[in-house]
PDB file of C-alpha atoms in Angstrom:
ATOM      1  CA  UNK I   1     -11.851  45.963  67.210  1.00 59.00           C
ATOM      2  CA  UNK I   2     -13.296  48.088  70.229  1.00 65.00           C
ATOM      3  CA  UNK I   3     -12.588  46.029  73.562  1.00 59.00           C
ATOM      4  CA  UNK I   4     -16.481  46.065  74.510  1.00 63.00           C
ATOM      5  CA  UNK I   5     -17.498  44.851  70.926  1.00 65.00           C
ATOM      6  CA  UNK I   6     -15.095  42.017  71.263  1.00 62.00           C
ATOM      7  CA  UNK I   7     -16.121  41.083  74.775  1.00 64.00           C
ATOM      8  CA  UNK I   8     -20.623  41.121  73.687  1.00 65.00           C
ATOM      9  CA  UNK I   9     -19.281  39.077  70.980  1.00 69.00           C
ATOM     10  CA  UNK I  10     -17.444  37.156  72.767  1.00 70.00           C
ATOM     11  CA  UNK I  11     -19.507  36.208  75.652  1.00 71.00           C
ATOM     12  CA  UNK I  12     -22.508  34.353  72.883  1.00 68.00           C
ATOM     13  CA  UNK I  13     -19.829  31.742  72.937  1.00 69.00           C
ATOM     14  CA  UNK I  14     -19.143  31.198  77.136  1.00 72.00           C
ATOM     15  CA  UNK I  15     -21.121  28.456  78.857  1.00 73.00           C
ATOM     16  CA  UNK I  16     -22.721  28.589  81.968  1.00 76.00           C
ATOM     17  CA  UNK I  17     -21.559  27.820  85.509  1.00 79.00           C
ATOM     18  CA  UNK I  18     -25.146  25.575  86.245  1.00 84.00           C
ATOM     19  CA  UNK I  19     -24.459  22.934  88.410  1.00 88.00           C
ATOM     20  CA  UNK I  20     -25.698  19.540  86.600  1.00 82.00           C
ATOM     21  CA  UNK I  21     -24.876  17.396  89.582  1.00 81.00           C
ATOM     22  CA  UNK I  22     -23.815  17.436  93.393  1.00 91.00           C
ATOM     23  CA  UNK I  23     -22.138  14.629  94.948  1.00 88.00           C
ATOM     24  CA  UNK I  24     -20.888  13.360  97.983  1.00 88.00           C
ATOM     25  CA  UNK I  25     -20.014  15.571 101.086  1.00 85.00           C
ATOM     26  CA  UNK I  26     -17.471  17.027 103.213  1.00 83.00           C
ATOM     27  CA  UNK I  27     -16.403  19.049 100.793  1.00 75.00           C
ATOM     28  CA  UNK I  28     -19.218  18.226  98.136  1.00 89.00           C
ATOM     29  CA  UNK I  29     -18.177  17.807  94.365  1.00 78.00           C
ATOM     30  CA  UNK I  30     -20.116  19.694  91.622  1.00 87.00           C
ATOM     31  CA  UNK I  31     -20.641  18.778  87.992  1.00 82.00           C
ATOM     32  CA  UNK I  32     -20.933  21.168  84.987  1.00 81.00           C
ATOM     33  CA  UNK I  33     -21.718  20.246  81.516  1.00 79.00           C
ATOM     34  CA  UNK I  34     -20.362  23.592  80.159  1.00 77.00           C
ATOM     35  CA  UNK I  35     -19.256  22.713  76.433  1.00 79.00           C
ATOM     36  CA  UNK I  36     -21.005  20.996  73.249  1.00 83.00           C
ATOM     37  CA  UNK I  37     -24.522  21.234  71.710  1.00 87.00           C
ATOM     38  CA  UNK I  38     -27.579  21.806  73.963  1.00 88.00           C
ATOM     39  CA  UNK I  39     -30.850  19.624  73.363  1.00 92.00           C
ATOM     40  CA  UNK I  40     -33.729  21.219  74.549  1.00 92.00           C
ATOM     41  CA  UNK I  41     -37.038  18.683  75.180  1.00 93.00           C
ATOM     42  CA  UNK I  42     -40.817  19.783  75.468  1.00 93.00           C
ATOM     43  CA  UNK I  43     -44.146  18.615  75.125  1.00 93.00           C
ATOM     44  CA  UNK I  44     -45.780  19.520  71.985  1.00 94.00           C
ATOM     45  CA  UNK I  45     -49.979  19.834  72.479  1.00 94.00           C
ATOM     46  CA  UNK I  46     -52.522  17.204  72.108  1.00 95.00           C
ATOM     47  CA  UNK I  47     -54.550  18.785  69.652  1.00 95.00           C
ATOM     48  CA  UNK I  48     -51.131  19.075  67.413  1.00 96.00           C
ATOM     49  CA  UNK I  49     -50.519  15.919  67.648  1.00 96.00           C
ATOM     50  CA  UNK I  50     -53.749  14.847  66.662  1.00 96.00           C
ATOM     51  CA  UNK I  51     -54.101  17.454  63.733  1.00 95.00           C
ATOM     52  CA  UNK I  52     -51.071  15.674  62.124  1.00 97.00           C
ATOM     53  CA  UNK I  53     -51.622  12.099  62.489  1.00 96.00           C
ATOM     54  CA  UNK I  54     -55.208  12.672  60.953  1.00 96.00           C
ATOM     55  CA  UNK I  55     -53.420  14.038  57.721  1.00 96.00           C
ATOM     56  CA  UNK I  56     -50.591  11.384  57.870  1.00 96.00           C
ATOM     57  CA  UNK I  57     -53.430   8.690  58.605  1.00 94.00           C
ATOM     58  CA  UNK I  58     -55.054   9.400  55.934  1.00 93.00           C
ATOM     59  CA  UNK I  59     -51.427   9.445  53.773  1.00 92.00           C
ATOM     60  CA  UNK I  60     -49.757   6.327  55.113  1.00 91.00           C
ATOM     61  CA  UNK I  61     -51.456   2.669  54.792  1.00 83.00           C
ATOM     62  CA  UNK I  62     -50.036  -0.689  55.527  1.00 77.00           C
ATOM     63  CA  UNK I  63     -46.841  -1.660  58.218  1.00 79.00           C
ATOM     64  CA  UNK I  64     -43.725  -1.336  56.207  1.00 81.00           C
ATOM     65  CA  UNK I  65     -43.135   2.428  56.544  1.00 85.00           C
ATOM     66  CA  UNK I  66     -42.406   5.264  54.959  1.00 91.00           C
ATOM     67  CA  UNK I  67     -41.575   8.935  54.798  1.00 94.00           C
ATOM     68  CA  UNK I  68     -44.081  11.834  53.979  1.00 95.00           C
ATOM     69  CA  UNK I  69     -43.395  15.627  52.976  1.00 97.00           C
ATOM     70  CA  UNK I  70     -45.319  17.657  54.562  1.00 97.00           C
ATOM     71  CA  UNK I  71     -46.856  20.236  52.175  1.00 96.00           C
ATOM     72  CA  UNK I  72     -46.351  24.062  53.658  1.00 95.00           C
ATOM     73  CA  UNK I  73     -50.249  24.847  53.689  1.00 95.00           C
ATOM     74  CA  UNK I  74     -50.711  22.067  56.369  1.00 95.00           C
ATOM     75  CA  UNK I  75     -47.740  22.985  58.071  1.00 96.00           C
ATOM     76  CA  UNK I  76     -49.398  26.880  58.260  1.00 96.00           C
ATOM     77  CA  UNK I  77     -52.666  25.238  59.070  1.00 93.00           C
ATOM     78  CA  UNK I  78     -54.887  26.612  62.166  1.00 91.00           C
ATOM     79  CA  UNK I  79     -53.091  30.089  62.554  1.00 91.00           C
ATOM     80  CA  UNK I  80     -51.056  31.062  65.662  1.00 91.00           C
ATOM     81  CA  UNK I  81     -51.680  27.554  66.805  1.00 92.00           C
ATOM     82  CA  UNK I  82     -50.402  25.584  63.429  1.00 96.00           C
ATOM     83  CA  UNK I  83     -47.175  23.952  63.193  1.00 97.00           C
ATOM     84  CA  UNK I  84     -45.128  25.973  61.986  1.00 97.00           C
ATOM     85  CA  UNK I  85     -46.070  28.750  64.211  1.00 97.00           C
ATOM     86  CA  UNK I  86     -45.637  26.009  67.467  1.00 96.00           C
ATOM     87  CA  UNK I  87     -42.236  24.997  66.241  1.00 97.00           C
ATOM     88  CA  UNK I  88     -41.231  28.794  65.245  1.00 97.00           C
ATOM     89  CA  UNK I  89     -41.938  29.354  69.230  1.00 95.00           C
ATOM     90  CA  UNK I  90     -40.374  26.533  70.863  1.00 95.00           C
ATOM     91  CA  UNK I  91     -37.031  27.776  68.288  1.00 95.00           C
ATOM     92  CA  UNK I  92     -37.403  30.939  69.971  1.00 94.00           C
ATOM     93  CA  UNK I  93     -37.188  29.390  73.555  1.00 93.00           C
ATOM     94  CA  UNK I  94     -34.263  27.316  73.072  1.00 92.00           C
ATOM     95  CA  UNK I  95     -32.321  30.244  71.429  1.00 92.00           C
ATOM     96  CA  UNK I  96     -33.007  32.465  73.965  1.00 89.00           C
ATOM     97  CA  UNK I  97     -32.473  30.459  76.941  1.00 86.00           C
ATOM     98  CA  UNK I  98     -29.390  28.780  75.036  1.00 83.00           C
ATOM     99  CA  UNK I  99     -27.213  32.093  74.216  1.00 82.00           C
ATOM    100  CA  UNK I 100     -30.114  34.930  75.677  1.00 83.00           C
ATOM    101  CA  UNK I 101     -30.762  35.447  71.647  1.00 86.00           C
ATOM    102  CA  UNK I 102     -33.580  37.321  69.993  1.00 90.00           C
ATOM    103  CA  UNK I 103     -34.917  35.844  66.853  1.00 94.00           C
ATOM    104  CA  UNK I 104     -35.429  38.050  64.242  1.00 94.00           C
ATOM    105  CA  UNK I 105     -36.798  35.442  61.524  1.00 96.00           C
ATOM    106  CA  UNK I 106     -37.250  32.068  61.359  1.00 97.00           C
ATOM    107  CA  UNK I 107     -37.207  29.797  57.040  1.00 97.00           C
ATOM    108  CA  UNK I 108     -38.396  26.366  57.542  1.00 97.00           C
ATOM    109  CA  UNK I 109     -36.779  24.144  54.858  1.00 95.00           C
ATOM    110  CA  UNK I 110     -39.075  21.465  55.546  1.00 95.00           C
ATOM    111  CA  UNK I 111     -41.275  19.382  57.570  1.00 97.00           C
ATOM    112  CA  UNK I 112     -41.443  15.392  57.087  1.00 97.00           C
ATOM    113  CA  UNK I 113     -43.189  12.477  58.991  1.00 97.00           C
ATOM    114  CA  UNK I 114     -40.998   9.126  59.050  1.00 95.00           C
ATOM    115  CA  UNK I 115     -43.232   6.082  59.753  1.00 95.00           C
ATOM    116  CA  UNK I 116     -41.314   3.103  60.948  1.00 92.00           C
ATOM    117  CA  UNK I 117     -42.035  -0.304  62.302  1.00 90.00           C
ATOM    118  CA  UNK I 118     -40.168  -3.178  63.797  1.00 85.00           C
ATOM    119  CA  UNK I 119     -36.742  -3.913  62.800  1.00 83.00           C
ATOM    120  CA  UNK I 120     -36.278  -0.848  60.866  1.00 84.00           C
ATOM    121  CA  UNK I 121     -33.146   1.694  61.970  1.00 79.00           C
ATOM    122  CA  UNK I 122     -32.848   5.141  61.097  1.00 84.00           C
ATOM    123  CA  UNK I 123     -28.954   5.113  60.261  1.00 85.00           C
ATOM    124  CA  UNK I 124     -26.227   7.951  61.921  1.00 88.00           C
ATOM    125  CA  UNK I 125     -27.076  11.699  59.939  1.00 91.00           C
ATOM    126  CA  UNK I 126     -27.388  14.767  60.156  1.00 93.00           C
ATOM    127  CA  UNK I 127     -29.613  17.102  58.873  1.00 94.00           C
ATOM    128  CA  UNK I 128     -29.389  20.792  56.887  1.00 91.00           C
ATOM    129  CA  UNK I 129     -30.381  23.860  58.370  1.00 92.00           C
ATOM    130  CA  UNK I 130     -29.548  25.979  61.980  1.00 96.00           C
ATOM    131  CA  UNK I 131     -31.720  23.814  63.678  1.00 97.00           C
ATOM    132  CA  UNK I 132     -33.392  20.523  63.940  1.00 97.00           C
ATOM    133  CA  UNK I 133     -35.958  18.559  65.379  1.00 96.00           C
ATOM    134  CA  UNK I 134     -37.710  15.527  66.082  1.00 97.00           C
ATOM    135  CA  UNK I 135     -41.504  15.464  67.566  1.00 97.00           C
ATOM    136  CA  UNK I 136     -42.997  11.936  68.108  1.00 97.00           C
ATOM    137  CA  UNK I 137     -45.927  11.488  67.431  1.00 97.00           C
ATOM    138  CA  UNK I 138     -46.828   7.762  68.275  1.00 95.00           C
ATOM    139  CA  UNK I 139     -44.368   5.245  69.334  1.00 93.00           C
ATOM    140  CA  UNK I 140     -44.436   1.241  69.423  1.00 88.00           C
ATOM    141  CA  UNK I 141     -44.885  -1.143  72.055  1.00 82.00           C
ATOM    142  CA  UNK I 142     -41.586  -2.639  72.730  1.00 72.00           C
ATOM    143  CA  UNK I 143     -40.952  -5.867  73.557  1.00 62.00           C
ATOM    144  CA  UNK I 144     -40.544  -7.289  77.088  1.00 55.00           C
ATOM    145  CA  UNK I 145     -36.455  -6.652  77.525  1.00 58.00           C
ATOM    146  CA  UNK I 146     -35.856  -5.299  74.352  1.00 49.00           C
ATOM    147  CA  UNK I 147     -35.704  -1.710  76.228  1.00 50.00           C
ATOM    148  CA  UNK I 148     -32.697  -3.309  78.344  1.00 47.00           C
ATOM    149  CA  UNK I 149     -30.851  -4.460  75.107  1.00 50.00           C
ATOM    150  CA  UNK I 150     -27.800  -2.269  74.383  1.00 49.00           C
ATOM    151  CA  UNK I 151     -25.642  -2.931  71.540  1.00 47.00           C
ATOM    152  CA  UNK I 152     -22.169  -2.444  71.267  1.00 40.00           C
ATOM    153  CA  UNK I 153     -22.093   0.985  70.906  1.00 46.00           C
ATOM    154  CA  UNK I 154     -23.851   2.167  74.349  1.00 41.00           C
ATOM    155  CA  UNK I 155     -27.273   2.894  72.471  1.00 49.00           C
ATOM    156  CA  UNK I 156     -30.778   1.761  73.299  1.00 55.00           C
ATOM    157  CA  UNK I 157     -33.529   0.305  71.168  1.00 67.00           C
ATOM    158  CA  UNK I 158     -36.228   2.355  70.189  1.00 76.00           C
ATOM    159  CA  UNK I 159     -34.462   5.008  71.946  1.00 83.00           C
ATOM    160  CA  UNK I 160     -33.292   8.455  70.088  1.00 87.00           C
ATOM    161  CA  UNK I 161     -29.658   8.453  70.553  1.00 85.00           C
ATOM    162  CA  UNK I 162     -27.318  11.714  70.129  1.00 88.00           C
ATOM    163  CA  UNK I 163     -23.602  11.506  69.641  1.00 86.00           C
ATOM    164  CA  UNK I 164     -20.983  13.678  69.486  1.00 86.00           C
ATOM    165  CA  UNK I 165     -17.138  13.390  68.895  1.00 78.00           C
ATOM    166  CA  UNK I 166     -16.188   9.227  69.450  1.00 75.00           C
ATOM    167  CA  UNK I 167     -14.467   7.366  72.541  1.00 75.00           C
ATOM    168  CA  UNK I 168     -12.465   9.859  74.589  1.00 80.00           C
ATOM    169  CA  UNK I 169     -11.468   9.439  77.864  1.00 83.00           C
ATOM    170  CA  UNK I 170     -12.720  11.075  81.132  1.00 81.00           C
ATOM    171  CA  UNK I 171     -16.058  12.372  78.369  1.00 80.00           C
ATOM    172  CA  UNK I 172     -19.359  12.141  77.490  1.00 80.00           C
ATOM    173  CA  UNK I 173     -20.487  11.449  73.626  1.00 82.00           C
ATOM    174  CA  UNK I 174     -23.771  10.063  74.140  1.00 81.00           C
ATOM    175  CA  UNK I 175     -27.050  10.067  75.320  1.00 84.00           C
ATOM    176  CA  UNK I 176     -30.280   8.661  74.865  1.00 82.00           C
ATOM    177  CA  UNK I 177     -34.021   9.001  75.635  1.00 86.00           C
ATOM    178  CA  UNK I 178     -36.662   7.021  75.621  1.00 85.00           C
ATOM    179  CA  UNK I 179     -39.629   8.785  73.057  1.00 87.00           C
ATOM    180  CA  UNK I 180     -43.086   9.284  74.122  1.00 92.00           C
ATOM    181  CA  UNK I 181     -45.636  10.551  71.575  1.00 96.00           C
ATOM    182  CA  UNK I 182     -45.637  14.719  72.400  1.00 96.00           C
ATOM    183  CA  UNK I 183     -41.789  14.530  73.549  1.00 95.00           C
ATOM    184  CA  UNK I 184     -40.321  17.427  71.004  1.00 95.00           C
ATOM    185  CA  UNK I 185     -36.828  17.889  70.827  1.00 94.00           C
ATOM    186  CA  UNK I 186     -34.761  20.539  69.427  1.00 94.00           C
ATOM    187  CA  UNK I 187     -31.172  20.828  68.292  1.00 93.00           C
ATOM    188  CA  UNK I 188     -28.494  21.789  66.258  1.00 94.00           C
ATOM    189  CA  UNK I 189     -29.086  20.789  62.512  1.00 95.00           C
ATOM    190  CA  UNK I 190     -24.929  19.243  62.748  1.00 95.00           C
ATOM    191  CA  UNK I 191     -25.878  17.333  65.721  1.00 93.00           C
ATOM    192  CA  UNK I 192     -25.295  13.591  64.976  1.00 92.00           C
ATOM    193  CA  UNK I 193     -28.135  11.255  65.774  1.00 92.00           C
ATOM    194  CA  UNK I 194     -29.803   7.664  65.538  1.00 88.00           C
ATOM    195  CA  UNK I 195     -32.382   5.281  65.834  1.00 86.00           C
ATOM    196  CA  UNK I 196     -32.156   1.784  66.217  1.00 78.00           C
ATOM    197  CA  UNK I 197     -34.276  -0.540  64.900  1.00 81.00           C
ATOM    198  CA  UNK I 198     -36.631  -2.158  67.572  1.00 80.00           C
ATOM    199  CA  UNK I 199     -38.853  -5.913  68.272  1.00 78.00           C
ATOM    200  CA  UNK I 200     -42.323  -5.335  68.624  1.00 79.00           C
ATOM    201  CA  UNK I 201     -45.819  -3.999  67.496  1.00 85.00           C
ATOM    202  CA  UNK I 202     -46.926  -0.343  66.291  1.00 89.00           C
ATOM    203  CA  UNK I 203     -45.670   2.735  64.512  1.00 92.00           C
ATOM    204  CA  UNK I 204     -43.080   4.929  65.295  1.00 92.00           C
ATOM    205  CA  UNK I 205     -44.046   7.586  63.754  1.00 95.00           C
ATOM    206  CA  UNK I 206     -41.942  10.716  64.224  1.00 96.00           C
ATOM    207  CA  UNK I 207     -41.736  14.847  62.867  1.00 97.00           C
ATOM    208  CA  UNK I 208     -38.969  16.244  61.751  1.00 97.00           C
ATOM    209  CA  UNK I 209     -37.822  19.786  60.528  1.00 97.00           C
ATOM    210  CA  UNK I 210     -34.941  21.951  59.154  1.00 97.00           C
ATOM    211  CA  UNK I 211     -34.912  25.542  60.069  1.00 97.00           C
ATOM    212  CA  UNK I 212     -32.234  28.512  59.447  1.00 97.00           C
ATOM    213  CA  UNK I 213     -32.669  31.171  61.900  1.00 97.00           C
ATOM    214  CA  UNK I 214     -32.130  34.985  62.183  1.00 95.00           C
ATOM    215  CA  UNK I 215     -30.919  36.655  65.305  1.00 92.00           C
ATOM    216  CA  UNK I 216     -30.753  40.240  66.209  1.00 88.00           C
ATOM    217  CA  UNK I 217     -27.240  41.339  67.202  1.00 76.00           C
TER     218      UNK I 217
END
């Protein structure tokens, strides 16, 4: 293989040198987080939002939950400003300021709303596809120090927890974030990831997708 093939292909696959974190002085020490799966986060609009919860409203009656395929004409809804063409967008972002890609085509598998309320978990998975994601699109009011509760493993109630490899030393294999309604994140469809069940009152009511993506070489 030609030397300057090799190295484009090469360099796809090399992380970085972004400091993450500075600390202390005289000399200062800097942190990278060069390796593993990037999760990108960013606000989805209001009008979205509100587009989908009128169809799932309309869908999803009483408090024990449920989940809710979204049918591809409402997903295509409204144009350059549906769904599909938001998420397609926000794919494109993350994959070009993730490897400086250019997507060439983007096949949604699906699109499904999960509608949860208190004390039910969405178990460890994964999901199909290049890419995943999770857009919330109301979340619960949690009880007074039930956001402090950790259980054994490190994660956070009501939080959306990501995990990766198990208990190694000197590394990182988790974290979690705290879900507004509008928070979208994106990730790789491989990307283990969990919700634990929570004590209070409301909906969480969350988005989720599996796309394969295209990418010009």
């Amino acid at each position: 293989m030609d030397h300057g093939i090799k190295s484009r292909l090469l360099k796809k696959y090399e992380a970085g040198q972004d400091v993450c974190l500075s600390q202390g002085e005289n000399p200062v020490m800097d942190f990278y987080s060069p390796f593993g799966p990037m999760i990108a986060k960013v606000q989805s609009p209001p009008d979205l939002l509100a587009r989908i919860n009128a169809y799932a409203d309309a869908r999803i009656s009483g408090d024990k939950g449920c989940e809710l395929v979204l049918p591809r004409e409402i997903c295509a809804e409204g144009g350059e400003s549906s769904l599909a063409s938001h998420v397609a967008g926000m794919i494109r972002r993350y994959l070009a300021g993730m490897e400086n890609a250019r997507v060439s085509r983007v096949d949604f598998e699906n699109f499904w709303i999960v509608s949860q309320y208190a004390g039910t978990p969405s178990p460890v998975h994964f999901h199909t596809g290049d890419l995943s994601g999770v857009l919330y699109l109301r979340v619960p009011q949690i009880d007074d120090g039930e956001e402090a509760r950790t259980y054994i493993s490190g994660r956070q109630a009501g939080y959306i927890n990501f995990l990766i490899g198990g208990k190694q030393r000197f590394s990182k294999s988790l974290v979690s974030f705290k879900p507004q309604a509008g928070d979208f994140y994106i990730f790789p469809g491989w990307l283990l990831h969990v919700a634990e069940p929570f004590r209070g009152s409301g909906e969480r009511r969350s988005l989720a997708f599996n796309a394969f993506v295209a990418v010009e070489e």
